Short mmCIF file of C-alpha atoms in Angstrom, two decimals:
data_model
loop_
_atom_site.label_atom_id
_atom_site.label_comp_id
_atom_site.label_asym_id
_atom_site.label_seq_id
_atom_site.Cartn_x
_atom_site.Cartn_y
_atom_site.Cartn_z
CA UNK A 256 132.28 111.13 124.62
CA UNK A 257 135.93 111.10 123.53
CA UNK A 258 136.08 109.68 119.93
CA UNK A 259 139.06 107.21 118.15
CA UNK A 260 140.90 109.63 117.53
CA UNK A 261 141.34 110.71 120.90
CA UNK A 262 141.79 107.42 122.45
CA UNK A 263 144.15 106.69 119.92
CA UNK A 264 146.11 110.05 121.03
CA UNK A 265 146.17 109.55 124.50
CA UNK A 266 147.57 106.13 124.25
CA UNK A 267 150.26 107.40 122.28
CA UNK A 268 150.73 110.51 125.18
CA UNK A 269 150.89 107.76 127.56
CA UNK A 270 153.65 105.77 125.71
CA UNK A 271 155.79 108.40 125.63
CA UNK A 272 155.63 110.12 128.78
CA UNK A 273 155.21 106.12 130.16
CA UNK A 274 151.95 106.99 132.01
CA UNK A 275 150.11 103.43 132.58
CA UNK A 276 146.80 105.85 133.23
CA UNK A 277 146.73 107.76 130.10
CA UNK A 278 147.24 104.83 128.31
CA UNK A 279 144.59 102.72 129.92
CA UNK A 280 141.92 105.89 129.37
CA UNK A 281 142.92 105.82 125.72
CA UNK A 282 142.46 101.88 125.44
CA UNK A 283 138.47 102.40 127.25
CA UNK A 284 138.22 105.17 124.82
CA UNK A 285 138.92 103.10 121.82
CA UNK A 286 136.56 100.17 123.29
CA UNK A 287 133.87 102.34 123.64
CA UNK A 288 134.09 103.95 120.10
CA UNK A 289 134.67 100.10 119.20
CA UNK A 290 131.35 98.84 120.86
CA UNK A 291 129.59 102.09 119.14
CA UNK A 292 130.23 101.69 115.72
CA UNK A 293 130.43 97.75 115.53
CA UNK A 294 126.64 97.70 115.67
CA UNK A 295 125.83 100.25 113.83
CA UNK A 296 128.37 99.62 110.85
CA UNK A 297 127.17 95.55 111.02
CA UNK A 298 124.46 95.01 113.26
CA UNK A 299 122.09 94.76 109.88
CA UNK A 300 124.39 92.72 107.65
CA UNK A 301 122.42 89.33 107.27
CA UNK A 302 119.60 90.60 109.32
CA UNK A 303 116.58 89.28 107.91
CA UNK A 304 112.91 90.08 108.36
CA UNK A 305 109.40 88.32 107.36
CA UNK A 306 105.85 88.24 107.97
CA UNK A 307 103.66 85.24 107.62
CA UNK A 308 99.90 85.31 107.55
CA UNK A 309 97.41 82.20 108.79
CA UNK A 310 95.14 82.99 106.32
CA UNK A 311 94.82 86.08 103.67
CA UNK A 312 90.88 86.28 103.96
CA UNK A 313 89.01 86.46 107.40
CA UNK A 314 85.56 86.71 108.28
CA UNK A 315 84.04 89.29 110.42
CA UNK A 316 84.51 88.35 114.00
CA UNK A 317 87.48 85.83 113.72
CA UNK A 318 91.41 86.00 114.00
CA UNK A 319 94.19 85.64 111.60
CA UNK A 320 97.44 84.30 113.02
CA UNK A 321 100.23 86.79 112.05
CA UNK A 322 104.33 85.87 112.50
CA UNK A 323 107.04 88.01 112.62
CA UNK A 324 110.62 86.48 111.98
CA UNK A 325 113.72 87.95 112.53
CA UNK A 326 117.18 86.07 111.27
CA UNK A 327 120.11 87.04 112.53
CA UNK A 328 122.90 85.31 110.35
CA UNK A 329 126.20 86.04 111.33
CA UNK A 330 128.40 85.89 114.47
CA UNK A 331 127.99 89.45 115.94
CA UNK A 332 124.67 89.53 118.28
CA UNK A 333 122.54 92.13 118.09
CA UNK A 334 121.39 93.28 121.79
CA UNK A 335 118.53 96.15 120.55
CA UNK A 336 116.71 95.96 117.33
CA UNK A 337 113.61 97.20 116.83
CA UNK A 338 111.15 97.38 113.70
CA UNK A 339 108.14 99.58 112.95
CA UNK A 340 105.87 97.90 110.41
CA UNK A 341 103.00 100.60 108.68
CA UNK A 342 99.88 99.56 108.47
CA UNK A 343 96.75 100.80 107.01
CA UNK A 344 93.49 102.58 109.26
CA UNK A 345 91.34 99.81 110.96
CA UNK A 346 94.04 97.25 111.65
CA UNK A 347 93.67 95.47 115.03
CA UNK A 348 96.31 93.93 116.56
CA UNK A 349 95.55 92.22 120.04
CA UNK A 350 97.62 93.19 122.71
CA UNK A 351 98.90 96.26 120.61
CA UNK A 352 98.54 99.83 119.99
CA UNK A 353 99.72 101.05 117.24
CA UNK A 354 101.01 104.34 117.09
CA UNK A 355 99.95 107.07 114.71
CA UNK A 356 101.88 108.94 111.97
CA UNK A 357 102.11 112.05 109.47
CA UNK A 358 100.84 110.27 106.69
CA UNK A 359 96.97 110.22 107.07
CA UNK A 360 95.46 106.57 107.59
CA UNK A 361 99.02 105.08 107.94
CA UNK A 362 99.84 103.98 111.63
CA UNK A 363 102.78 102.19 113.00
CA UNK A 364 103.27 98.65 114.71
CA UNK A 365 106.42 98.63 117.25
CA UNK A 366 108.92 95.49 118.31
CA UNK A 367 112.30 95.19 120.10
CA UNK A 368 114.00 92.48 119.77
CA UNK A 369 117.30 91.15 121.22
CA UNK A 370 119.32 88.42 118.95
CA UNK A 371 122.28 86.20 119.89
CA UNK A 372 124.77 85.49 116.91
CA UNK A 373 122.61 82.87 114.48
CA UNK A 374 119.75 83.31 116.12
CA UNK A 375 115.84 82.94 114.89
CA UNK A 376 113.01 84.48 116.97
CA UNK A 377 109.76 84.58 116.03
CA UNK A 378 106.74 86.13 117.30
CA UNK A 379 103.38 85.36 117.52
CA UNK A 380 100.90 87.95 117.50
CA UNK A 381 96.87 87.61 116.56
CA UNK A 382 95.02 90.17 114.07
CA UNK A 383 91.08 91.15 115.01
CA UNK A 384 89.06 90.60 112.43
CA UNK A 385 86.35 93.54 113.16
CA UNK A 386 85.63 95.77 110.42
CA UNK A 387 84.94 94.49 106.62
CA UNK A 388 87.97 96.00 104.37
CA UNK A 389 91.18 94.93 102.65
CA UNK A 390 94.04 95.92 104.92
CA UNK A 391 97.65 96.35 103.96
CA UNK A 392 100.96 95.75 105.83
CA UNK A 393 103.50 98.01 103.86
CA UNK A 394 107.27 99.10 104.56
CA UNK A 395 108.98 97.98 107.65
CA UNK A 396 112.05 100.06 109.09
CA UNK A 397 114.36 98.11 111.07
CA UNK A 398 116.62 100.26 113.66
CA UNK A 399 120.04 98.98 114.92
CA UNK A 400 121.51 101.12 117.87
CA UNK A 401 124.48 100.62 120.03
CA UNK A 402 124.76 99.38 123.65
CA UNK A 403 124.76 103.18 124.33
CA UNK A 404 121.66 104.02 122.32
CA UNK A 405 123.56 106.96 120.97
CA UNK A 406 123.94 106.40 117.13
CA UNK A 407 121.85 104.40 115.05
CA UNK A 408 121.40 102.75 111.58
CA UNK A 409 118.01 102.56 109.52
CA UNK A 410 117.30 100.00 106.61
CA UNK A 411 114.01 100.13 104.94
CA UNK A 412 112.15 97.24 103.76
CA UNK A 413 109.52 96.63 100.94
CA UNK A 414 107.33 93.78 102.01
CA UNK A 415 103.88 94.37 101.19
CA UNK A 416 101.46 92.02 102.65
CA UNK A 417 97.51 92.09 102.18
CA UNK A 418 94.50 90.72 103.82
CA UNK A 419 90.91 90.80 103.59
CA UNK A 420 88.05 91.12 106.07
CA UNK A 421 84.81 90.01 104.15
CA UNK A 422 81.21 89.86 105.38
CA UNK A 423 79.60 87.02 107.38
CA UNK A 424 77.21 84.66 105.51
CA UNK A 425 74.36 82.90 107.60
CA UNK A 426 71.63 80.79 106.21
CA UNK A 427 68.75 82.34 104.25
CA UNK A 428 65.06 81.85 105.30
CA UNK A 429 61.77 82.22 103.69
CA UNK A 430 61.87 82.26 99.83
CA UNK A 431 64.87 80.58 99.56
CA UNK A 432 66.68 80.77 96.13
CA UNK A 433 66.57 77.46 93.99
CA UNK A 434 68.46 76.15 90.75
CA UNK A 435 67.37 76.57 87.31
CA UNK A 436 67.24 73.05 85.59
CA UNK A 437 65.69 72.15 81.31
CA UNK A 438 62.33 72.53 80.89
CA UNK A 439 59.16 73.64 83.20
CA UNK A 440 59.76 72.26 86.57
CA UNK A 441 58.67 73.24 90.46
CA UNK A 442 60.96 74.13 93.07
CA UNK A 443 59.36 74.38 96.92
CA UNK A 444 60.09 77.51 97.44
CA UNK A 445 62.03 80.52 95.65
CA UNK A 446 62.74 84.15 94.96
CA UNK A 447 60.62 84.52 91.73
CA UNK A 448 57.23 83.47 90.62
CA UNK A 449 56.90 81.34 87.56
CA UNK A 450 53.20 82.37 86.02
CA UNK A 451 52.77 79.18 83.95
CA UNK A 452 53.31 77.40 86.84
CA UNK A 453 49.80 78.16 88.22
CA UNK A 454 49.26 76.25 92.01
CA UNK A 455 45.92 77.68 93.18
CA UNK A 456 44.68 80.80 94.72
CA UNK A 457 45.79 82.50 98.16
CA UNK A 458 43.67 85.24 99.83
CA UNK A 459 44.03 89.11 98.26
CA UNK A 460 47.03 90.97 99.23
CA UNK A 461 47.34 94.85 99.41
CA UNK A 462 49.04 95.77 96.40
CA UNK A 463 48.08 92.67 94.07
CA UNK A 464 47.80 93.50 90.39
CA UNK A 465 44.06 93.47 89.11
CA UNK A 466 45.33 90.84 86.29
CA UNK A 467 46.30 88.40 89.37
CA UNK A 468 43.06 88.72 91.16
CA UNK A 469 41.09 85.48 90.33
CA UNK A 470 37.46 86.93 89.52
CA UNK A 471 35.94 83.63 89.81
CA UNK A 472 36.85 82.30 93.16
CA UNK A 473 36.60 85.52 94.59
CA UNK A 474 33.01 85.33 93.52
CA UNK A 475 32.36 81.83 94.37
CA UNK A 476 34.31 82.35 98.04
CA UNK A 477 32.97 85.79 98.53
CA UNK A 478 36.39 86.79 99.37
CA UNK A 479 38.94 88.27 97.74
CA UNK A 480 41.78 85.64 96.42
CA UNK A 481 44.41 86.40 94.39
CA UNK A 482 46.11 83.81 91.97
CA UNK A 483 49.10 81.67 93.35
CA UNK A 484 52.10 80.72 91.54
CA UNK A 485 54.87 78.25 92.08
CA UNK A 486 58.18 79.49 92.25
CA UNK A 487 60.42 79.15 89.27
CA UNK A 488 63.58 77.63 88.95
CA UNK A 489 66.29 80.55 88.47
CA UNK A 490 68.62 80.54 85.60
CA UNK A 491 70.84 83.18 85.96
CA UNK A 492 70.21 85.84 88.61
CA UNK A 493 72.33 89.37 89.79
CA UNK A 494 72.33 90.76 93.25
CA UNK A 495 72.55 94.38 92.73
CA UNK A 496 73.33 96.12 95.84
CA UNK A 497 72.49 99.82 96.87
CA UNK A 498 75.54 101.38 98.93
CA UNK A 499 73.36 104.79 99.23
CA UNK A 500 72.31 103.95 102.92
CA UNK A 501 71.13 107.90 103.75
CA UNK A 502 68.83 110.10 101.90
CA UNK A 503 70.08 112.77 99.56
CA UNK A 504 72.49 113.48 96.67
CA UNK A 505 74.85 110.46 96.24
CA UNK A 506 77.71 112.48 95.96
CA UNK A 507 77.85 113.94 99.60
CA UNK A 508 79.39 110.39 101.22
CA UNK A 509 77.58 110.06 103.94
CA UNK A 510 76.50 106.49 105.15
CA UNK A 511 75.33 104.30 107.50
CA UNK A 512 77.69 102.04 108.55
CA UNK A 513 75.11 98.97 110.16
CA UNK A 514 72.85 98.97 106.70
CA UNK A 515 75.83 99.59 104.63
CA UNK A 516 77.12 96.45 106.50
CA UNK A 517 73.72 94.79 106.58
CA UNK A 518 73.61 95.02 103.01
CA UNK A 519 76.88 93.29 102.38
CA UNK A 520 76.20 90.42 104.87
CA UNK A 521 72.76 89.99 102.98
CA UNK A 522 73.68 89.94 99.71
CA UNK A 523 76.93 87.12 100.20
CA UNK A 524 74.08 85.09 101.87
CA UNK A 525 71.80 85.56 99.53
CA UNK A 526 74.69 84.91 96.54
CA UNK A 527 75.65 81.42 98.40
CA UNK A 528 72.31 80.31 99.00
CA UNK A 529 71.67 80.71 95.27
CA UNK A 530 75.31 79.15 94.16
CA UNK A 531 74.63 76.47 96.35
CA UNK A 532 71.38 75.95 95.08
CA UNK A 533 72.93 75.18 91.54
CA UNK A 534 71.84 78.94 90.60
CA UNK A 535 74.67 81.19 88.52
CA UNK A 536 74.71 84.00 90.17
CA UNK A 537 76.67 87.51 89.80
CA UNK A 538 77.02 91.21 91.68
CA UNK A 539 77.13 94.31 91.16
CA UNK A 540 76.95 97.72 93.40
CA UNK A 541 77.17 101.08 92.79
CA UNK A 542 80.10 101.66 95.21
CA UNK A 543 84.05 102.90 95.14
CA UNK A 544 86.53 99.69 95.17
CA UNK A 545 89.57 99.03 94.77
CA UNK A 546 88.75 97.95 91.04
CA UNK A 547 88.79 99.95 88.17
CA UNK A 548 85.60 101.65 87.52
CA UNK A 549 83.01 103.52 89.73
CA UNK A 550 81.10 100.05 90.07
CA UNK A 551 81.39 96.61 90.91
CA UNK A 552 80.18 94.20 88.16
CA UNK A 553 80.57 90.30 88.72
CA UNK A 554 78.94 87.99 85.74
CA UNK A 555 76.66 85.27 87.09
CA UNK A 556 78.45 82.33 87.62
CA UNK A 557 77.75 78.88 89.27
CA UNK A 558 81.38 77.93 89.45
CA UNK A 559 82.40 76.50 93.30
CA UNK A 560 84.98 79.58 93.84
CA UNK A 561 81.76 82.16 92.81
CA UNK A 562 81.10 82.44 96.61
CA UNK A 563 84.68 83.35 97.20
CA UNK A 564 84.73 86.26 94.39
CA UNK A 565 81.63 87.82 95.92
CA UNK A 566 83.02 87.85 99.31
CA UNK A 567 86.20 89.26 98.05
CA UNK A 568 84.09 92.00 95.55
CA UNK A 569 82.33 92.98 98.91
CA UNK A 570 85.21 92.77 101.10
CA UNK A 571 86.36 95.78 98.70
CA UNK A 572 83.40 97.84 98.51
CA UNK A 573 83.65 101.37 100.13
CA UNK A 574 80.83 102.73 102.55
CA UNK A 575 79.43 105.28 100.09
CA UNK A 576 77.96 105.43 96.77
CA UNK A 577 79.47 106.14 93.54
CA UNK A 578 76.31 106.88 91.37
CA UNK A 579 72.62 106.36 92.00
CA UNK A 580 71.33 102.85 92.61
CA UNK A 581 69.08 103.91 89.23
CA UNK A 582 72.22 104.25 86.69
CA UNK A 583 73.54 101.05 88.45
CA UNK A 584 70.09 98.80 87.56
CA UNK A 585 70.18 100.55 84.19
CA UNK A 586 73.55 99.37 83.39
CA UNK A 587 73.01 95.88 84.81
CA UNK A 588 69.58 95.51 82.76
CA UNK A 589 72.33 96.14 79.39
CA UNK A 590 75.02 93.57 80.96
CA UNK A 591 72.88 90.70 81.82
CA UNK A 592 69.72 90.45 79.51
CA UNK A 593 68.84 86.93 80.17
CA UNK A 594 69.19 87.26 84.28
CA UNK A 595 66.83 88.06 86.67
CA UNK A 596 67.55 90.77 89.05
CA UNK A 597 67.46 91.27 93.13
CA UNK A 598 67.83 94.83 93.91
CA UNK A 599 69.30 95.06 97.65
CA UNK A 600 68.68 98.13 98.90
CA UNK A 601 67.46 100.76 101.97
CA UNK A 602 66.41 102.79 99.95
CA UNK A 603 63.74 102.62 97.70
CA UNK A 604 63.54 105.54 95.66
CA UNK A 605 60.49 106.53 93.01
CA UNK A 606 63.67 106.33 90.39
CA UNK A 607 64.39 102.91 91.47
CA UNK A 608 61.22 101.76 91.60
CA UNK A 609 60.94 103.38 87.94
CA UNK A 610 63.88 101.50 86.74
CA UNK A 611 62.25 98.31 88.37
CA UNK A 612 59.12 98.69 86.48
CA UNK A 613 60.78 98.87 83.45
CA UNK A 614 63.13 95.72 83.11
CA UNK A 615 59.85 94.28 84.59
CA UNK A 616 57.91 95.12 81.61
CA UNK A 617 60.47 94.30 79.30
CA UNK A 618 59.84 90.79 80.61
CA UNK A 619 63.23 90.51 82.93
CA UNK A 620 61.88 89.02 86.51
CA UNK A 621 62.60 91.60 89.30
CA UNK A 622 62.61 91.37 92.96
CA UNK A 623 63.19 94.22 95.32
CA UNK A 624 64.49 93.25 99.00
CA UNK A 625 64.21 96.17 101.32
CA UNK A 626 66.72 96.27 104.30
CA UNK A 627 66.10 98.37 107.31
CA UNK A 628 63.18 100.63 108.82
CA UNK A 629 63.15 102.80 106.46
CA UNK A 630 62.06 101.16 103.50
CA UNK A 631 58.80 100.50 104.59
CA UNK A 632 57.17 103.50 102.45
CA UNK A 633 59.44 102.53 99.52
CA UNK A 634 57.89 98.91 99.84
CA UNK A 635 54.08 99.69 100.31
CA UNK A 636 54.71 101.77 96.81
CA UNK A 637 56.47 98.68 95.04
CA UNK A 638 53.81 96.43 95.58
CA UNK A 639 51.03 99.20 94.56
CA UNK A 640 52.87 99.08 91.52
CA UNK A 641 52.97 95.31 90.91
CA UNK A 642 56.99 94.51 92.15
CA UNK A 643 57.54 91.44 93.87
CA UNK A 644 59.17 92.78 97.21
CA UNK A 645 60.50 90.93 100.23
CA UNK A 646 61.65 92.63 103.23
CA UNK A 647 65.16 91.70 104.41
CA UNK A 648 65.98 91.00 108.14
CA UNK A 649 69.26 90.26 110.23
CA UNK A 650 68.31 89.74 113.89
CA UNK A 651 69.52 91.43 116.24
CA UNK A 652 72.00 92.84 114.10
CA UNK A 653 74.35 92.25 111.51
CA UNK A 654 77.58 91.09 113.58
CA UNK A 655 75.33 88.84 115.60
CA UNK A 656 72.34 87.39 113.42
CA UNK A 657 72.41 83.55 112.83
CA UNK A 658 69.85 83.52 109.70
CA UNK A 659 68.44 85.95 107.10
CA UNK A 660 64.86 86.74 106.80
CA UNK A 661 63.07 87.29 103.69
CA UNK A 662 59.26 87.98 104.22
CA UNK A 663 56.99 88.88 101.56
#
């Protein structure tokens, strides 16, 4: 394509030699390198771009309203913009696909735009909530081109944006978690057995200690009956959650995504029933974040916002393990002296179960809630050895149950 200089050449040819033709190619010639650079030399000056999220925190399974704004402040239009925002692996976007990149788990969302001189446009899109995770929006690149899509003009933009994707909480039933108020009192139903609160006998379970078994009514019933307990009120209690969802060494990061996402979805319902029970209650996991450490650690708390600082914690929590579920109880039994402990976990190891006995016999109160088909050996072994289990259950499945189980 001729350039200015040209133009500007062959109007000057055309003067002199007073040829209307030459002259009037030399004019289009300068129009065209006119309507070139004008766009690319201004076509970003007061250009302005934002993003606005509905919400920053989403629940599995919902939608976060997402805006894009573009301001174009001045009197030039701009007829072709476009903007490619990066985003981090796992971000849905109805209606579109984003386009991959070099950098690995960075991927690209396109827009065009067209702007008239002071214009505003925004645009409406809707984020999937599917996968639990923090997700980042990061640089945007906005691209100006001419009418001829021959040159064009980059400007890069830092606009970091955030939003998190945290587990579903559904109601808890069976022993449901109570509040811990002054003195000896009974609750209806709860996680952990108060032993001066003595109610009566119940028939034998498998597993029942020979120190519960009540000698005398088993003699006078000719049956075997175990003692029964009411359940005690709670004062402070940790949900320590096991991210080691396979068998093996910790360290090869391997997992399974439904428990690893069962467990998460178990232990925020099990945290709110307990908050809103008037229980303090704190977290910790033996899992990667985005928090300093190689664990998650969360004080028991029964402020109103607690809920909303486990669902974040979790929200954060990789899908492997970091250390073994052992070190993890080990380190919470040091933190949190005075709490009682619910270990969440698929995996009942003889080292967990050894831990277990320990803070038990140290007089801590210990519960161990199995999730997933196999835990059943690890269970039948924590009951021979005098642990209060309950076995967890989310119906069908995780994404889809309306209520968590505890039996046992």
């Amino acid at each position: 394509m001729i350039g200015a200089g040209a133009g500007f050449v062959l109007i000057v040819i055309g003067g002199l030699l007073s040829q209307p033709a030459l002259i009037a190619v030399g004019t289009i010639a300068e129009l065209v390198w006119l309507l070139r650079s004008v766009w690319t030399r201004y076509g970003l000056r007061n250009l302005t771009y934002e993003r606005h999220l509905e919400s920053p925190r989403a629940t599995v399974g919902e939608e976060i309203g997402l805006d894009l704004v573009v301001r174009n402040r001045k009197l030039l239009p701009v007829p072709w913009l476009a903007i490619e925002d990066r985003v981090s692996r796992g971000t849905r976007i109805l209606g579109r696909v984003l386009a991959t990149t070099a950098t690995p788990g960075v991927f690209v969302l396109r827009t065009t735009w067209t702007l008239g001189w002071y214009q505003r446009v925004t645009r409406h899109l809707r984020i999937a909530a599917e996968h639990r995770g923090v997700y980042d929006f990061r640089g945007a690149s906005l691209l100006v081109a001419d009418l001829f899509a021959r040159d064009m003009r980059v400007e890069e933009l830092e606009q970091p944006l955030a939003y998190r994707v945290v587990p579903r909480s559904v109601p808890v039933r069976g022993a449901m978690p109570v509040a811990d108020v002054p003195g000896p009192a009974r609750a209806p139903r709860g996680l952990f057995e108060e032993p001066t609160l003595y109610a009566g006998v119940r028939p034998y379970w498998p597993g029942d200690s020979l120190r519960r078994v009540h000698w005398k009514a088993t003699a006078r019933l000719r049956r075997p009956v175990s003692r029964r307990y009411d359940p005690g009120l709670e004062r402070e209690v940790v949900i320590a959650i096991d991210a080691q969802t396979t068998p093996g060494p910790f360290w090869l990061m391997r997992f399974d995504e439904d428990l690893i996402e069962g467990l998460c979805t178990a232990g925020l319902s099990l945290a709110r029933s307990l908050i809103e029970s008037g229980a303090a209650c704190g977290l910790a996991a033996n899992a990667w974040s985005r928090r300093p450490g190689r664990t998650v650690y969360l004080p028991p708390s029964a402020a109103p916002d607690q809920v909303s600082r486990v669902a974040d914690a979790l929200a954060e929590l990789s899908r492997w393990a970091s250390l073994p579920f052992a070190n993890l109880l080990d380190d919470v039994g040091r933190r949190s002296p005075a709490a009682s402990l619910l270990a969440l976990t698929s995996l009942p190891t003889d080292e967990v179960l050894q831990v277990l006995r320990q803070l038990q016999a140290s007089g801590r109160r210990v519960r161990l809630c199995a999730l997933g088909e196999g835990a059943r050996h690890g269970t039948a072994v924590a009951r021979g050895v005098g642990l209060a289990v309950s076995t967890v259950r989310l119906a069908p499945d995780w994404r889809s149950s309306d209520a968590l189980e505890l039996v046992g």
